[in-house]
Amino acid sequence: MSAQGQQVVILKEGTQRSTGRDARGSNIMAARIVSEAVKTSLGPKGMDKMLVDSFGDVTITNDGATMLKEMDVQHPAAKMMVEVSKTQDDEVGDGTTSVVILTGELLGKATELMEKKVHPTVIIDGYRQAEEKALAILKEISEKVDPKDKATLMNVSKTTMASKLVNQHSEYLSDISVDAVLQIAEPEGDGYTVDLDMIKIEKKPGASMTETRLVRGLIIDKEVVHDGMPKQIKDAKIGLLNAAMEIEKTEFDAKISIETPEEMQAYLDQEENM
């Protein structure tokens, strides 16, 4: 505060400051630009995007989370859209494009209401009521699926893969995916819980998608330390060690005083015999 009681704001040179309606308009516009960028990748006729980073690496995808992760977004509101997509990917694993588009459309409708002099607080309250209604409808129309009903689970998996590059192998990969999830599903209350961290994916370039296989166990991606070692062992006994297999050097402070050539030779002889 200054001596006259006026507020003094010190900003970095080149910083732009906006408040009120201008700030809301800028934030909504930035968020909607992100939404429009991914909109054309949605649906059965959605197009893949080719992304080239600063190193020249090329990524071809129609996954919303991947696209937004590769985009160099600077605007704070646009970064929030990226976080929305990331959260959707972490929590659900799909619908990353849809959630960004839906958010953009909600902001667009909110803009129309604000132009009609509807206060933002009223709009937020209305959206919260709509959320509660939507969740109630989803709960009403949802169907409980028995884990033994593999056909339904595979249909869910194939639907998810339909818009991905792997869609031509969706039947084969869905079978593997469902089996992998069922292996780690644990009963919890009226349903099941799945810790996806229990599923690890090892990728090896050069082979076909149909050579993908499920290993009910553990894969350690390491090469043999010597060519003479066996490549395959049946009924092997495996030891798990939580320690390094190496001999640590003993740390000690010692001084050796050598005064004659004979003592030096004796020291070297002892070193060879150790």
PDB file of C-alpha atoms in Angstrom:
ATOM      1  CA  MET A   1       0.000   0.000   0.000  1.00  0.00           C
ATOM      2  CA  SER A   2       1.240   3.557  -0.709  1.00  0.00           C
ATOM      3  CA  ALA A   3       1.374   6.405   1.799  1.00  0.00           C
ATOM      4  CA  GLN A   4      -1.991   7.722   0.517  1.00  0.00           C
ATOM      5  CA  GLY A   5      -3.639   4.318   1.111  1.00  0.00           C
ATOM      6  CA  GLN A   6      -3.781   3.398  -2.573  1.00  0.00           C
ATOM      7  CA  GLN A   7      -3.014  -0.170  -3.638  1.00  0.00           C
ATOM      8  CA  VAL A   8       0.234  -0.645  -5.520  1.00  0.00           C
ATOM      9  CA  VAL A   9       0.547  -3.745  -7.719  1.00  0.00           C
ATOM     10  CA  ILE A  10       4.021  -4.699  -8.906  1.00  0.00           C
ATOM     11  CA  LEU A  11       3.923  -6.954 -11.963  1.00  0.00           C
ATOM     12  CA  LYS A  12       6.582  -8.422 -14.182  1.00  0.00           C
ATOM     13  CA  GLU A  13       7.360  -6.316 -17.256  1.00  0.00           C
ATOM     14  CA  GLY A  14       5.086  -7.267 -20.154  1.00  0.00           C
ATOM     15  CA  THR A  15       2.413  -8.783 -17.890  1.00  0.00           C
ATOM     16  CA  GLN A  16      -1.184  -8.166 -18.915  1.00  0.00           C
ATOM     17  CA  ARG A  17      -3.788  -7.818 -16.189  1.00  0.00           C
ATOM     18  CA  SER A  18      -7.527  -8.185 -16.659  1.00  0.00           C
ATOM     19  CA  THR A  19     -10.444  -8.395 -14.238  1.00  0.00           C
ATOM     20  CA  GLY A  20     -14.193  -8.915 -14.226  1.00  0.00           C
ATOM     21  CA  ARG A  21     -15.948  -9.579 -17.525  1.00  0.00           C
ATOM     22  CA  ASP A  22     -12.747  -9.259 -19.576  1.00  0.00           C
ATOM     23  CA  ALA A  23     -10.992 -11.922 -17.483  1.00  0.00           C
ATOM     24  CA  ARG A  24     -13.945 -14.310 -17.751  1.00  0.00           C
ATOM     25  CA  GLY A  25     -14.159 -13.801 -21.494  1.00  0.00           C
ATOM     26  CA  SER A  26     -10.424 -14.418 -21.967  1.00  0.00           C
ATOM     27  CA  ASN A  27     -10.468 -17.591 -19.867  1.00  0.00           C
ATOM     28  CA  ILE A  28     -13.527 -19.030 -21.600  1.00  0.00           C
ATOM     29  CA  MET A  29     -12.108 -18.241 -25.041  1.00  0.00           C
ATOM     30  CA  ALA A  30      -8.798 -19.983 -24.222  1.00  0.00           C
ATOM     31  CA  ALA A  31     -10.614 -23.067 -22.922  1.00  0.00           C
ATOM     32  CA  ARG A  32     -12.884 -23.226 -25.973  1.00  0.00           C
ATOM     33  CA  ILE A  33      -9.915 -22.963 -28.348  1.00  0.00           C
ATOM     34  CA  VAL A  34      -8.493 -26.109 -26.739  1.00  0.00           C
ATOM     35  CA  SER A  35     -11.891 -27.774 -27.087  1.00  0.00           C
ATOM     36  CA  GLU A  36     -12.123 -26.867 -30.789  1.00  0.00           C
ATOM     37  CA  ALA A  37      -8.608 -28.211 -31.397  1.00  0.00           C
ATOM     38  CA  VAL A  38      -9.592 -31.748 -30.395  1.00  0.00           C
ATOM     39  CA  LYS A  39     -13.226 -31.723 -31.579  1.00  0.00           C
ATOM     40  CA  THR A  40     -12.465 -33.044 -35.084  1.00  0.00           C
ATOM     41  CA  SER A  41     -10.875 -36.186 -33.634  1.00  0.00           C
ATOM     42  CA  LEU A  42     -14.101 -37.380 -31.961  1.00  0.00           C
ATOM     43  CA  GLY A  43     -16.386 -40.107 -33.239  1.00  0.00           C
ATOM     44  CA  PRO A  44     -16.263 -42.762 -35.971  1.00  0.00           C
ATOM     45  CA  LYS A  45     -15.331 -40.141 -38.567  1.00  0.00           C
ATOM     46  CA  GLY A  46     -12.845 -38.446 -36.277  1.00  0.00           C
ATOM     47  CA  MET A  47      -9.454 -37.630 -37.744  1.00  0.00           C
ATOM     48  CA  ASP A  48      -6.061 -38.476 -36.290  1.00  0.00           C
ATOM     49  CA  LYS A  49      -3.687 -35.628 -35.502  1.00  0.00           C
ATOM     50  CA  MET A  50      -0.014 -35.511 -36.412  1.00  0.00           C
ATOM     51  CA  LEU A  51       1.998 -33.787 -33.702  1.00  0.00           C
ATOM     52  CA  VAL A  52       5.619 -32.738 -34.199  1.00  0.00           C
ATOM     53  CA  ASP A  53       7.554 -31.627 -31.119  1.00  0.00           C
ATOM     54  CA  SER A  54      10.581 -29.339 -30.890  1.00  0.00           C
ATOM     55  CA  PHE A  55      12.916 -32.317 -31.418  1.00  0.00           C
ATOM     56  CA  GLY A  56      11.155 -33.360 -34.615  1.00  0.00           C
ATOM     57  CA  ASP A  57       9.574 -36.463 -33.066  1.00  0.00           C
ATOM     58  CA  VAL A  58       6.233 -37.302 -34.684  1.00  0.00           C
ATOM     59  CA  THR A  59       3.177 -38.585 -32.794  1.00  0.00           C
ATOM     60  CA  ILE A  60       0.005 -39.680 -34.615  1.00  0.00           C
ATOM     61  CA  THR A  61      -3.019 -40.024 -32.338  1.00  0.00           C
ATOM     62  CA  ASN A  62      -6.678 -39.182 -31.805  1.00  0.00           C
ATOM     63  CA  ASP A  63      -6.481 -39.575 -28.030  1.00  0.00           C
ATOM     64  CA  GLY A  64      -7.388 -36.324 -26.313  1.00  0.00           C
ATOM     65  CA  ALA A  65      -5.014 -36.768 -23.374  1.00  0.00           C
ATOM     66  CA  THR A  66      -2.079 -37.511 -25.675  1.00  0.00           C
ATOM     67  CA  MET A  67      -2.811 -34.533 -27.921  1.00  0.00           C
ATOM     68  CA  LEU A  68      -3.127 -32.079 -25.051  1.00  0.00           C
ATOM     69  CA  LYS A  69      -0.045 -33.458 -23.309  1.00  0.00           C
ATOM     70  CA  GLU A  70       2.015 -32.786 -26.441  1.00  0.00           C
ATOM     71  CA  MET A  71       0.596 -29.284 -26.940  1.00  0.00           C
ATOM     72  CA  ASP A  72       2.613 -26.354 -25.589  1.00  0.00           C
ATOM     73  CA  VAL A  73      -0.191 -24.637 -23.666  1.00  0.00           C
ATOM     74  CA  GLN A  74       0.600 -21.383 -21.824  1.00  0.00           C
ATOM     75  CA  HIS A  75      -2.757 -19.833 -20.899  1.00  0.00           C
ATOM     76  CA  PRO A  76      -3.842 -20.747 -17.323  1.00  0.00           C
ATOM     77  CA  ALA A  77      -7.426 -21.582 -18.355  1.00  0.00           C
ATOM     78  CA  ALA A  78      -6.188 -23.705 -21.255  1.00  0.00           C
ATOM     79  CA  LYS A  79      -3.891 -25.546 -18.845  1.00  0.00           C
ATOM     80  CA  MET A  80      -6.957 -26.372 -16.742  1.00  0.00           C
ATOM     81  CA  MET A  81      -8.496 -28.065 -19.790  1.00  0.00           C
ATOM     82  CA  VAL A  82      -5.331 -30.143 -20.115  1.00  0.00           C
ATOM     83  CA  GLU A  83      -5.685 -31.135 -16.453  1.00  0.00           C
ATOM     84  CA  VAL A  84      -9.343 -32.086 -17.021  1.00  0.00           C
ATOM     85  CA  SER A  85      -8.266 -34.461 -19.791  1.00  0.00           C
ATOM     86  CA  LYS A  86      -5.413 -35.871 -17.684  1.00  0.00           C
ATOM     87  CA  THR A  87      -7.733 -36.518 -14.732  1.00  0.00           C
ATOM     88  CA  GLN A  88     -10.212 -38.288 -17.008  1.00  0.00           C
ATOM     89  CA  ASP A  89      -7.406 -40.458 -18.378  1.00  0.00           C
ATOM     90  CA  ASP A  90      -6.117 -41.324 -14.893  1.00  0.00           C
ATOM     91  CA  GLU A  91      -9.543 -42.074 -13.402  1.00  0.00           C
ATOM     92  CA  VAL A  92     -11.372 -43.704 -16.333  1.00  0.00           C
ATOM     93  CA  GLY A  93      -8.815 -44.379 -19.056  1.00  0.00           C
ATOM     94  CA  ASP A  94     -11.104 -43.224 -21.885  1.00  0.00           C
ATOM     95  CA  GLY A  95     -13.334 -40.310 -22.899  1.00  0.00           C
ATOM     96  CA  THR A  96     -10.481 -37.806 -22.756  1.00  0.00           C
ATOM     97  CA  THR A  97     -11.615 -36.030 -25.922  1.00  0.00           C
ATOM     98  CA  SER A  98     -15.304 -36.095 -24.968  1.00  0.00           C
ATOM     99  CA  VAL A  99     -14.717 -34.520 -21.561  1.00  0.00           C
ATOM    100  CA  VAL A 100     -12.783 -31.607 -23.098  1.00  0.00           C
ATOM    101  CA  ILE A 101     -15.466 -31.009 -25.745  1.00  0.00           C
ATOM    102  CA  LEU A 102     -18.243 -31.222 -23.141  1.00  0.00           C
ATOM    103  CA  THR A 103     -16.429 -28.732 -20.911  1.00  0.00           C
ATOM    104  CA  GLY A 104     -15.993 -26.358 -23.853  1.00  0.00           C
ATOM    105  CA  GLU A 105     -19.705 -26.565 -24.717  1.00  0.00           C
ATOM    106  CA  LEU A 106     -20.727 -25.920 -21.102  1.00  0.00           C
ATOM    107  CA  LEU A 107     -18.528 -22.827 -21.073  1.00  0.00           C
ATOM    108  CA  GLY A 108     -20.035 -21.715 -24.380  1.00  0.00           C
ATOM    109  CA  LYS A 109     -23.584 -22.002 -23.001  1.00  0.00           C
ATOM    110  CA  ALA A 110     -22.469 -20.186 -19.852  1.00  0.00           C
ATOM    111  CA  THR A 111     -21.232 -17.317 -22.029  1.00  0.00           C
ATOM    112  CA  GLU A 112     -24.641 -17.039 -23.698  1.00  0.00           C
ATOM    113  CA  LEU A 113     -26.324 -16.872 -20.287  1.00  0.00           C
ATOM    114  CA  MET A 114     -23.907 -14.222 -18.999  1.00  0.00           C
ATOM    115  CA  GLU A 115     -24.623 -12.110 -22.083  1.00  0.00           C
ATOM    116  CA  LYS A 116     -28.281 -12.236 -20.966  1.00  0.00           C
ATOM    117  CA  LYS A 117     -27.187 -10.771 -17.602  1.00  0.00           C
ATOM    118  CA  VAL A 118     -27.444 -14.075 -15.705  1.00  0.00           C
ATOM    119  CA  HIS A 119     -24.987 -13.986 -12.795  1.00  0.00           C
ATOM    120  CA  PRO A 120     -22.148 -16.596 -12.872  1.00  0.00           C
ATOM    121  CA  THR A 121     -23.168 -17.860  -9.416  1.00  0.00           C
ATOM    122  CA  VAL A 122     -26.645 -18.708 -10.714  1.00  0.00           C
ATOM    123  CA  ILE A 123     -25.125 -20.524 -13.719  1.00  0.00           C
ATOM    124  CA  ILE A 124     -22.815 -22.550 -11.462  1.00  0.00           C
ATOM    125  CA  ASP A 125     -25.738 -23.541  -9.230  1.00  0.00           C
ATOM    126  CA  GLY A 126     -27.710 -24.648 -12.287  1.00  0.00           C
ATOM    127  CA  TYR A 127     -24.815 -26.743 -13.568  1.00  0.00           C
ATOM    128  CA  ARG A 128     -24.503 -28.439 -10.172  1.00  0.00           C
ATOM    129  CA  GLN A 129     -28.178 -29.353 -10.222  1.00  0.00           C
ATOM    130  CA  ALA A 130     -27.755 -30.691 -13.761  1.00  0.00           C
ATOM    131  CA  GLU A 131     -24.800 -32.774 -12.562  1.00  0.00           C
ATOM    132  CA  GLU A 132     -26.873 -34.363  -9.803  1.00  0.00           C
ATOM    133  CA  LYS A 133     -29.672 -35.133 -12.262  1.00  0.00           C
ATOM    134  CA  ALA A 134     -27.252 -36.616 -14.809  1.00  0.00           C
ATOM    135  CA  LEU A 135     -25.653 -38.882 -12.189  1.00  0.00           C
ATOM    136  CA  ALA A 136     -29.087 -40.051 -11.041  1.00  0.00           C
ATOM    137  CA  ILE A 137     -30.090 -40.928 -14.619  1.00  0.00           C
ATOM    138  CA  LEU A 138     -26.810 -42.753 -15.241  1.00  0.00           C
ATOM    139  CA  LYS A 139     -27.309 -44.799 -12.081  1.00  0.00           C
ATOM    140  CA  GLU A 140     -30.862 -45.619 -13.170  1.00  0.00           C
ATOM    141  CA  ILE A 141     -29.955 -46.832 -16.671  1.00  0.00           C
ATOM    142  CA  SER A 142     -26.694 -48.572 -15.747  1.00  0.00           C
ATOM    143  CA  GLU A 143     -26.497 -52.357 -15.818  1.00  0.00           C
ATOM    144  CA  LYS A 144     -24.542 -54.540 -13.433  1.00  0.00           C
ATOM    145  CA  VAL A 145     -22.177 -56.869 -15.270  1.00  0.00           C
ATOM    146  CA  ASP A 146     -21.083 -60.207 -13.837  1.00  0.00           C
ATOM    147  CA  PRO A 147     -17.314 -60.780 -14.221  1.00  0.00           C
ATOM    148  CA  LYS A 148     -18.189 -64.211 -15.611  1.00  0.00           C
ATOM    149  CA  ASP A 149     -20.019 -62.515 -18.506  1.00  0.00           C
ATOM    150  CA  LYS A 150     -16.895 -62.214 -20.630  1.00  0.00           C
ATOM    151  CA  ALA A 151     -18.829 -61.445 -23.832  1.00  0.00           C
ATOM    152  CA  THR A 152     -20.200 -58.195 -22.369  1.00  0.00           C
ATOM    153  CA  LEU A 153     -16.819 -57.224 -20.957  1.00  0.00           C
ATOM    154  CA  MET A 154     -15.224 -57.784 -24.356  1.00  0.00           C
ATOM    155  CA  ASN A 155     -17.863 -55.602 -26.018  1.00  0.00           C
ATOM    156  CA  VAL A 156     -16.985 -52.806 -23.593  1.00  0.00           C
ATOM    157  CA  SER A 157     -13.297 -53.226 -24.403  1.00  0.00           C
ATOM    158  CA  LYS A 158     -13.881 -53.348 -28.171  1.00  0.00           C
ATOM    159  CA  THR A 159     -15.980 -50.191 -28.015  1.00  0.00           C
ATOM    160  CA  THR A 160     -13.082 -48.403 -26.346  1.00  0.00           C
ATOM    161  CA  MET A 161     -10.644 -49.599 -29.015  1.00  0.00           C
ATOM    162  CA  ALA A 162     -12.953 -48.767 -31.922  1.00  0.00           C
ATOM    163  CA  SER A 163     -11.552 -45.251 -32.295  1.00  0.00           C
ATOM    164  CA  LYS A 164      -7.912 -46.208 -31.731  1.00  0.00           C
ATOM    165  CA  LEU A 165      -5.207 -47.259 -34.178  1.00  0.00           C
ATOM    166  CA  VAL A 166      -5.485 -50.830 -32.853  1.00  0.00           C
ATOM    167  CA  ASN A 167      -9.157 -51.182 -33.847  1.00  0.00           C
ATOM    168  CA  GLN A 168      -8.412 -53.780 -36.542  1.00  0.00           C
ATOM    169  CA  HIS A 169      -7.063 -56.077 -33.813  1.00  0.00           C
ATOM    170  CA  SER A 170      -9.705 -55.158 -31.214  1.00  0.00           C
ATOM    171  CA  GLU A 171     -11.126 -58.700 -30.965  1.00  0.00           C
ATOM    172  CA  TYR A 172      -7.740 -60.242 -30.139  1.00  0.00           C
ATOM    173  CA  LEU A 173      -6.556 -57.442 -27.843  1.00  0.00           C
ATOM    174  CA  SER A 174      -9.901 -57.241 -26.024  1.00  0.00           C
ATOM    175  CA  ASP A 175      -9.653 -60.920 -25.129  1.00  0.00           C
ATOM    176  CA  ILE A 176      -6.200 -60.335 -23.618  1.00  0.00           C
ATOM    177  CA  SER A 177      -7.246 -57.108 -21.862  1.00  0.00           C
ATOM    178  CA  VAL A 178     -10.307 -58.649 -20.210  1.00  0.00           C
ATOM    179  CA  ASP A 179      -8.310 -61.690 -19.058  1.00  0.00           C
ATOM    180  CA  ALA A 180      -5.645 -59.411 -17.571  1.00  0.00           C
ATOM    181  CA  VAL A 181      -8.189 -57.354 -15.621  1.00  0.00           C
ATOM    182  CA  LEU A 182     -10.042 -60.438 -14.365  1.00  0.00           C
ATOM    183  CA  GLN A 183      -6.740 -61.815 -13.053  1.00  0.00           C
ATOM    184  CA  ILE A 184      -6.337 -58.909 -10.617  1.00  0.00           C
ATOM    185  CA  ALA A 185      -9.992 -58.011  -9.859  1.00  0.00           C
ATOM    186  CA  GLU A 186     -10.731 -58.220  -6.124  1.00  0.00           C
ATOM    187  CA  PRO A 187     -14.253 -58.346  -4.600  1.00  0.00           C
ATOM    188  CA  GLU A 188     -15.114 -55.193  -2.670  1.00  0.00           C
ATOM    189  CA  GLY A 189     -18.607 -54.593  -1.289  1.00  0.00           C
ATOM    190  CA  ASP A 190     -21.192 -55.080  -4.023  1.00  0.00           C
ATOM    191  CA  GLY A 191     -18.604 -54.811  -6.781  1.00  0.00           C
ATOM    192  CA  TYR A 192     -14.953 -55.267  -7.600  1.00  0.00           C
ATOM    193  CA  THR A 193     -11.840 -53.158  -7.366  1.00  0.00           C
ATOM    194  CA  VAL A 194      -8.975 -53.269  -9.847  1.00  0.00           C
ATOM    195  CA  ASP A 195      -5.491 -51.918  -9.189  1.00  0.00           C
ATOM    196  CA  LEU A 196      -4.216 -51.206 -12.698  1.00  0.00           C
ATOM    197  CA  ASP A 197      -0.693 -50.785 -11.321  1.00  0.00           C
ATOM    198  CA  MET A 198      -0.694 -54.584 -11.060  1.00  0.00           C
ATOM    199  CA  ILE A 199      -0.729 -54.804 -14.868  1.00  0.00           C
ATOM    200  CA  LYS A 200       2.554 -54.034 -16.591  1.00  0.00           C
ATOM    201  CA  ILE A 201       2.963 -53.641 -20.343  1.00  0.00           C
ATOM    202  CA  GLU A 202       6.273 -54.490 -21.992  1.00  0.00           C
ATOM    203  CA  LYS A 203       6.593 -53.242 -25.577  1.00  0.00           C
ATOM    204  CA  LYS A 204       8.921 -54.756 -28.156  1.00  0.00           C
ATOM    205  CA  PRO A 205       9.032 -53.166 -31.638  1.00  0.00           C
ATOM    206  CA  GLY A 206       9.061 -55.193 -34.820  1.00  0.00           C
ATOM    207  CA  ALA A 207       6.350 -57.820 -34.337  1.00  0.00           C
ATOM    208  CA  SER A 208       2.639 -57.908 -35.159  1.00  0.00           C
ATOM    209  CA  MET A 209      -0.122 -56.844 -32.763  1.00  0.00           C
ATOM    210  CA  THR A 210      -1.447 -60.395 -32.876  1.00  0.00           C
ATOM    211  CA  GLU A 211       1.786 -61.607 -31.263  1.00  0.00           C
ATOM    212  CA  THR A 212       0.789 -59.816 -28.069  1.00  0.00           C
ATOM    213  CA  ARG A 213       0.325 -62.285 -25.235  1.00  0.00           C
ATOM    214  CA  LEU A 214      -0.661 -62.295 -21.595  1.00  0.00           C
ATOM    215  CA  VAL A 215       1.867 -63.589 -19.094  1.00  0.00           C
ATOM    216  CA  ARG A 216       0.341 -64.656 -15.786  1.00  0.00           C
ATOM    217  CA  GLY A 217       3.404 -63.852 -13.795  1.00  0.00           C
ATOM    218  CA  LEU A 218       6.334 -61.480 -13.932  1.00  0.00           C
ATOM    219  CA  ILE A 219       8.499 -60.301 -16.820  1.00  0.00           C
ATOM    220  CA  ILE A 220      11.951 -58.909 -16.096  1.00  0.00           C
ATOM    221  CA  ASP A 221      13.203 -57.139 -19.205  1.00  0.00           C
ATOM    222  CA  LYS A 222      16.907 -57.950 -18.848  1.00  0.00           C
ATOM    223  CA  GLU A 223      19.484 -59.620 -21.078  1.00  0.00           C
ATOM    224  CA  VAL A 224      21.617 -62.568 -19.949  1.00  0.00           C
ATOM    225  CA  VAL A 225      24.998 -61.491 -18.635  1.00  0.00           C
ATOM    226  CA  HIS A 226      26.814 -64.231 -20.583  1.00  0.00           C
ATOM    227  CA  ASP A 227      26.069 -66.007 -23.867  1.00  0.00           C
ATOM    228  CA  GLY A 228      26.749 -69.367 -22.240  1.00  0.00           C
ATOM    229  CA  MET A 229      23.842 -68.998 -19.835  1.00  0.00           C
ATOM    230  CA  PRO A 230      20.712 -71.109 -20.552  1.00  0.00           C
ATOM    231  CA  LYS A 231      17.921 -69.313 -22.425  1.00  0.00           C
ATOM    232  CA  GLN A 232      15.134 -71.373 -20.868  1.00  0.00           C
ATOM    233  CA  ILE A 233      14.794 -73.137 -17.512  1.00  0.00           C
ATOM    234  CA  LYS A 234      11.763 -75.196 -16.503  1.00  0.00           C
ATOM    235  CA  ASP A 235      10.611 -75.443 -12.882  1.00  0.00           C
ATOM    236  CA  ALA A 236      13.247 -72.925 -11.868  1.00  0.00           C
ATOM    237  CA  LYS A 237      13.697 -71.798  -8.282  1.00  0.00           C
ATOM    238  CA  ILE A 238      13.799 -68.011  -8.126  1.00  0.00           C
ATOM    239  CA  GLY A 239      15.211 -65.991  -5.252  1.00  0.00           C
ATOM    240  CA  LEU A 240      14.068 -62.416  -4.656  1.00  0.00           C
ATOM    241  CA  LEU A 241      16.756 -60.332  -2.979  1.00  0.00           C
ATOM    242  CA  ASN A 242      16.175 -56.859  -1.649  1.00  0.00           C
ATOM    243  CA  ALA A 243      19.882 -56.052  -1.714  1.00  0.00           C
ATOM    244  CA  ALA A 244      22.646 -55.492  -4.228  1.00  0.00           C
ATOM    245  CA  MET A 245      24.702 -58.541  -5.217  1.00  0.00           C
ATOM    246  CA  GLU A 246      28.098 -56.935  -4.891  1.00  0.00           C
ATOM    247  CA  ILE A 247      30.975 -56.784  -2.449  1.00  0.00           C
ATOM    248  CA  GLU A 248      31.163 -53.370  -0.899  1.00  0.00           C
ATOM    249  CA  LYS A 249      34.575 -51.874  -0.372  1.00  0.00           C
ATOM    250  CA  THR A 250      35.497 -51.549   3.270  1.00  0.00           C
ATOM    251  CA  GLU A 251      36.174 -47.984   4.234  1.00  0.00           C
ATOM    252  CA  PHE A 252      39.076 -47.535   6.605  1.00  0.00           C
ATOM    253  CA  ASP A 253      41.726 -44.926   7.224  1.00  0.00           C
ATOM    254  CA  ALA A 254      45.170 -46.550   7.069  1.00  0.00           C
ATOM    255  CA  LYS A 255      48.640 -45.261   6.325  1.00  0.00           C
ATOM    256  CA  ILE A 256      51.575 -47.364   5.140  1.00  0.00           C
ATOM    257  CA  SER A 257      55.101 -46.115   5.675  1.00  0.00           C
ATOM    258  CA  ILE A 258      57.677 -47.539   3.226  1.00  0.00           C
ATOM    259  CA  GLU A 259      61.255 -46.387   3.665  1.00  0.00           C
ATOM    260  CA  THR A 260      63.392 -48.896   1.700  1.00  0.00           C
ATOM    261  CA  PRO A 261      63.166 -50.705  -1.679  1.00  0.00           C
ATOM    262  CA  GLU A 262      63.024 -54.020   0.176  1.00  0.00           C
ATOM    263  CA  GLU A 263      59.922 -52.928   2.092  1.00  0.00           C
ATOM    264  CA  MET A 264      58.308 -51.818  -1.181  1.00  0.00           C
ATOM    265  CA  GLN A 265      58.959 -55.218  -2.761  1.00  0.00           C
ATOM    266  CA  ALA A 266      57.620 -57.023   0.297  1.00  0.00           C
ATOM    267  CA  TYR A 267      54.442 -54.914   0.122  1.00  0.00           C
ATOM    268  CA  LEU A 268      53.922 -55.779  -3.567  1.00  0.00           C
ATOM    269  CA  ASP A 269      54.483 -59.482  -2.867  1.00  0.00           C
ATOM    270  CA  GLN A 270      51.851 -59.452  -0.136  1.00  0.00           C
ATOM    271  CA  GLU A 271      49.389 -57.630  -2.408  1.00  0.00           C
ATOM    272  CA  GLU A 272      49.742 -60.338  -5.078  1.00  0.00           C
ATOM    273  CA  ASN A 273      49.133 -63.080  -2.513  1.00  0.00           C
ATOM    274  CA  MET A 274      45.903 -61.534  -1.211  1.00  0.00           C
TER     275      MET A 274
END
